[in-house]
C-alpha cells in the first residue's frame, strides 16, 4: 500500500509528540515512494524533522553509572540465538578484546543500559556498542544492525541519536576512562545490505539529500561539539561489517 505525502506528514506530526520514541514509529521504516509526489518516504520524514527540529527535543536521562558488571568475553552462543543482535554485539566485543579480525576502533562495552529504573523509563533502549578511536580521541555510540535486519538507515541514525541525547555524556566518558574525548554516533551495518545501500545514496545532491541535511543537523548538536573536529566530522560517518570469514572473525571498516 502506498500513501500520499500529506498522510506521511500527518503521521510525522503525531509521532513527534514523543520525540524520544520517534525512531520507533513504523513510518521510519517505510520504503518506497509517496503515491502523489513520488518522493521517498524517508526523504519526506527527513525533511519534516529538519524543518521541525526545534520540536525534536530528547531529554537526558541521568543514570548513576553505565559500566555493567558481568560483561566479559566469556559467554556461550546457542545455535538458536546465533543471528541475535545482542549475540553479534558480544562477538564483536570479544573479538576486539582478543585483538582478532580487523577493527578501526576498540570496543569498550556492549548493551549499555540507559534507563534510570524500569518504572520511569519504560521502553528506553540500550546502546548496542560503545567504541573508541584513540587516535582521534572519539568515543562512538554505535547502532548495530545484524545482517538480516531490513530497517532503514534513517531508523538506524535516529536510534543512535536518541541514545546519545539520553546518555549523560560526562558520566559515560568518566565511567570508561575517556574524560575529555569527543562523543559521536555512527551506524554499524553489514556491507551490501539495506542500510549500506541506502547510505551510498546519502549526499548533498544525491537520492537522499534530505537525509544528508538532517544528518548534518544532528551532527552539529552541542553534545557532539568539538571545535577541532567540527570541519572533519560535520557528518555522521558509518562503519561497515564484512561477512565473517571461515574462522568466524569479522572485519569492520570506516565508510
Coordinates of C-alpha atoms in Angstrom, one line a residue:
X1 CA 0.0 0.0 0.0
X2 CA 1.3 3.5 -0.9
X3 CA 0.4 6.7 0.9
X4 CA 0.1 10.3 -0.1
X5 CA 2.8 12.7 1.2
X6 CA 0.3 14.6 3.3
X7 CA -0.6 11.4 5.2
X8 CA 3.1 10.8 6.0
X9 CA 3.5 14.4 7.2
X10 CA 0.4 14.0 9.4
X11 CA 1.9 10.8 11.0
X12 CA 5.2 12.6 11.5
X13 CA 3.4 15.4 13.4
X14 CA 1.6 12.9 15.6
X15 CA 4.7 10.9 16.4
X16 CA 6.8 13.9 17.1
X17 CA 4.6 14.5 20.2
X18 CA 7.0 11.9 21.8
X19 CA 10.4 12.7 20.3
X20 CA 12.3 10.1 22.4
X21 CA 10.3 7.3 20.6
X22 CA 10.1 8.8 17.2
X23 CA 12.7 6.3 15.9
X24 CA 10.2 3.5 16.9
X25 CA 7.5 4.9 14.6
X26 CA 6.5 2.4 11.9
X27 CA 6.7 5.2 9.3
X28 CA 10.5 5.5 9.8
X29 CA 10.9 2.1 8.2
X30 CA 8.6 2.7 5.3
X31 CA 10.3 2.0 2.0
X32 CA 9.3 3.2 -1.4
X33 CA 7.7 6.5 -2.6
X34 CA 4.7 8.6 -1.8
X35 CA 1.6 7.9 -4.0
X36 CA 1.3 11.5 -5.3
X37 CA 4.7 13.3 -5.2
X38 CA 6.8 10.2 -5.7
X39 CA 9.3 11.2 -3.0
X40 CA 11.0 8.6 -0.9
X41 CA 9.1 8.2 2.4
X42 CA 12.4 8.5 4.3
X43 CA 13.1 11.8 2.4
X44 CA 9.8 13.2 3.4
X45 CA 10.4 12.3 7.0
X46 CA 13.9 13.6 7.0
X47 CA 12.8 17.0 5.6
X48 CA 10.0 17.1 8.2
X49 CA 12.4 16.6 11.0
X50 CA 14.9 19.1 9.6
X51 CA 12.1 21.7 9.3
X52 CA 10.7 21.0 12.7
X53 CA 14.0 20.3 14.5
X54 CA 13.1 22.7 17.4
X55 CA 10.4 20.2 18.4
X56 CA 12.8 17.2 18.2
X57 CA 13.9 17.6 21.8
X58 CA 15.0 14.5 23.7
X59 CA 15.6 14.6 27.4
X60 CA 18.8 13.5 29.1
X61 CA 18.5 10.6 31.5
X62 CA 20.9 10.9 34.4
X63 CA 21.9 7.4 35.2
X64 CA 24.3 6.9 38.0
X65 CA 26.7 4.6 36.1
X66 CA 27.0 2.9 32.7
X67 CA 29.5 0.1 33.4
X68 CA 27.7 -3.2 33.7
X69 CA 29.3 -5.9 35.9
X70 CA 29.4 -9.3 34.3
X71 CA 30.2 -8.1 30.7
X72 CA 33.1 -10.3 29.9
X73 CA 34.4 -12.2 26.8
X74 CA 33.2 -15.4 28.4
X75 CA 29.8 -16.4 27.0
X76 CA 28.2 -19.2 25.2
X77 CA 26.4 -18.8 21.8
X78 CA 23.5 -21.2 21.4
X79 CA 22.6 -22.3 17.8
X80 CA 19.1 -20.9 18.1
X81 CA 20.4 -17.4 19.1
X82 CA 23.4 -17.1 16.6
X83 CA 21.6 -14.5 14.5
X84 CA 20.6 -12.4 17.5
X85 CA 21.8 -8.8 17.5
X86 CA 22.9 -8.9 21.1
X87 CA 24.9 -12.0 20.4
X88 CA 26.6 -10.3 17.5
X89 CA 27.4 -7.3 19.8
X90 CA 29.0 -9.7 22.3
X91 CA 31.0 -11.4 19.5
X92 CA 32.4 -8.1 18.3
X93 CA 33.2 -7.1 21.9
X94 CA 35.1 -10.4 22.4
X95 CA 36.8 -10.2 19.0
X96 CA 38.0 -6.6 19.8
X97 CA 39.3 -7.6 23.2
X98 CA 41.2 -10.5 21.8
X99 CA 42.7 -8.4 19.0
X100 CA 41.3 -10.7 16.3
X101 CA 40.0 -9.6 12.9
X102 CA 40.2 -6.0 11.7
X103 CA 38.8 -3.1 13.6
X104 CA 39.2 0.7 13.2
X105 CA 38.4 1.1 16.9
X106 CA 38.4 -0.7 20.3
X107 CA 35.0 -1.9 21.6
X108 CA 34.6 -0.8 25.2
X109 CA 31.4 -2.5 26.1
X110 CA 28.1 -3.8 24.7
X111 CA 24.4 -3.4 25.5
X112 CA 24.9 -0.4 27.8
X113 CA 21.7 0.5 29.7
X114 CA 20.2 4.0 29.6
X115 CA 17.3 3.5 32.0
X116 CA 17.4 5.1 35.4
X117 CA 15.0 2.4 36.5
X118 CA 12.4 0.2 34.8
X119 CA 9.4 2.1 36.2
X120 CA 10.0 5.7 35.0
X121 CA 12.0 4.8 31.7
X122 CA 9.8 2.1 30.2
X123 CA 10.7 1.4 26.6
X124 CA 14.1 3.1 26.7
X125 CA 16.7 1.1 24.8
X126 CA 20.4 0.2 25.2
X127 CA 23.5 1.3 23.4
X128 CA 24.5 -1.6 21.2
X129 CA 28.2 -1.0 21.3
X130 CA 30.5 1.7 22.7
X131 CA 33.8 2.1 20.9
X132 CA 36.8 4.4 21.0
X133 CA 39.2 5.7 18.3
X134 CA 42.2 6.5 20.4
X135 CA 44.0 8.4 17.6
X136 CA 41.1 10.8 17.2
X137 CA 40.0 10.7 20.9
X138 CA 36.4 10.0 19.9
X139 CA 34.0 7.7 21.7
X140 CA 31.4 6.2 19.3
X141 CA 27.8 5.2 20.2
X142 CA 27.4 2.5 17.5
X143 CA 23.9 1.4 16.4
X144 CA 24.4 -2.2 15.3
X145 CA 22.2 -3.9 12.8
X146 CA 22.5 -7.7 12.2
X147 CA 22.9 -9.0 8.6
X148 CA 19.2 -10.0 8.3
X149 CA 17.9 -6.6 9.5
X150 CA 16.0 -4.6 6.9
X151 CA 15.3 -1.4 8.8
X152 CA 16.1 1.9 7.1
X153 CA 19.4 3.8 7.6
X154 CA 17.1 6.7 8.8
X155 CA 15.9 4.4 11.7
X156 CA 19.4 3.4 12.5
X157 CA 20.7 7.0 12.7
X158 CA 17.7 8.3 14.6
X159 CA 18.1 5.5 17.1
X160 CA 21.8 6.3 17.7
X161 CA 21.0 10.0 18.0
X162 CA 18.3 9.3 20.6
X163 CA 20.6 7.3 22.7
X164 CA 23.3 9.9 22.5
X165 CA 20.8 12.5 23.7
X166 CA 19.6 10.3 26.6
X167 CA 23.0 9.4 27.9
X168 CA 24.8 11.6 30.4
X169 CA 28.0 12.3 28.4
X170 CA 30.2 13.3 31.3
X171 CA 29.3 10.2 33.4
X172 CA 29.7 7.9 30.4
X173 CA 33.1 9.2 29.5
X174 CA 34.2 9.1 33.1
X175 CA 33.0 5.6 33.6
X176 CA 35.1 4.3 30.7
X177 CA 38.2 6.4 31.5
X178 CA 37.7 8.7 28.4
X179 CA 37.2 12.1 30.0
X180 CA 37.8 14.9 27.5
X181 CA 37.1 12.8 24.5
X182 CA 34.5 13.7 21.9
X183 CA 31.2 11.8 21.6
X184 CA 30.0 10.7 18.2
X185 CA 27.3 8.5 16.7
X186 CA 27.6 6.0 13.9
X187 CA 25.6 3.2 12.2
X188 CA 27.4 -0.2 12.2
X189 CA 25.8 -2.2 9.4
X190 CA 26.7 -5.0 7.1
X191 CA 28.2 -4.3 3.7
X192 CA 25.8 -4.8 0.8
X193 CA 22.6 -4.9 2.9
X194 CA 19.7 -2.5 3.1
X195 CA 21.3 0.2 5.3
X196 CA 24.6 0.0 3.4
X197 CA 22.8 0.5 0.0
X198 CA 20.8 3.5 1.3
X199 CA 23.9 5.1 2.9
X200 CA 25.6 5.1 -0.6
X201 CA 22.8 7.4 -1.8
X202 CA 23.3 10.0 1.0
X203 CA 25.0 13.1 -0.3
X204 CA 24.3 16.8 -0.8
X205 CA 23.0 16.2 -4.3
X206 CA 22.1 12.5 -4.1
X207 CA 19.0 10.5 -4.0
X208 CA 18.8 11.0 -0.2
X209 CA 19.8 14.7 0.0
X210 CA 17.2 15.5 2.7
X211 CA 18.7 12.8 4.9
X212 CA 22.1 14.3 4.2
X213 CA 20.8 17.7 5.5
X214 CA 19.2 16.0 8.6
X215 CA 22.4 14.1 9.4
X216 CA 24.4 17.4 9.2
X217 CA 21.9 19.0 11.6
X218 CA 22.2 16.1 14.0
X219 CA 26.0 16.1 13.9
X220 CA 26.1 19.8 14.8
X221 CA 24.3 19.1 18.1
X222 CA 26.0 20.8 21.0
X223 CA 26.5 17.4 22.7
X224 CA 28.9 16.4 20.0
X225 CA 30.7 19.7 19.6
X226 CA 34.5 19.8 19.5
X227 CA 36.0 22.8 17.7
X228 CA 39.0 20.7 16.5
X229 CA 36.7 18.1 14.9
X230 CA 33.9 20.2 13.5
X231 CA 35.2 20.6 10.0
X232 CA 36.4 17.0 9.7
X233 CA 33.4 15.4 11.3
X234 CA 30.5 17.6 10.2
X235 CA 28.7 14.5 9.1
X236 CA 27.9 11.1 10.5
X237 CA 30.4 8.5 9.3
X238 CA 29.2 4.9 9.1
X239 CA 31.1 1.8 9.8
X240 CA 30.6 -1.4 7.8
X241 CA 30.9 -5.0 8.6
X242 CA 32.2 -7.5 6.1
X243 CA 30.9 -11.1 6.2
X244 CA 32.6 -13.3 8.8
X245 CA 35.4 -15.4 7.4
X246 CA 35.7 -19.2 7.8
X247 CA 37.1 -18.7 11.2
X248 CA 34.1 -16.6 12.3
X249 CA 36.0 -13.3 12.5
X250 CA 34.6 -10.0 11.3
X251 CA 36.3 -7.2 9.5
X252 CA 35.0 -3.7 10.1
X253 CA 36.0 -0.6 8.2
X254 CA 35.0 3.1 8.2
X255 CA 32.7 4.3 5.4

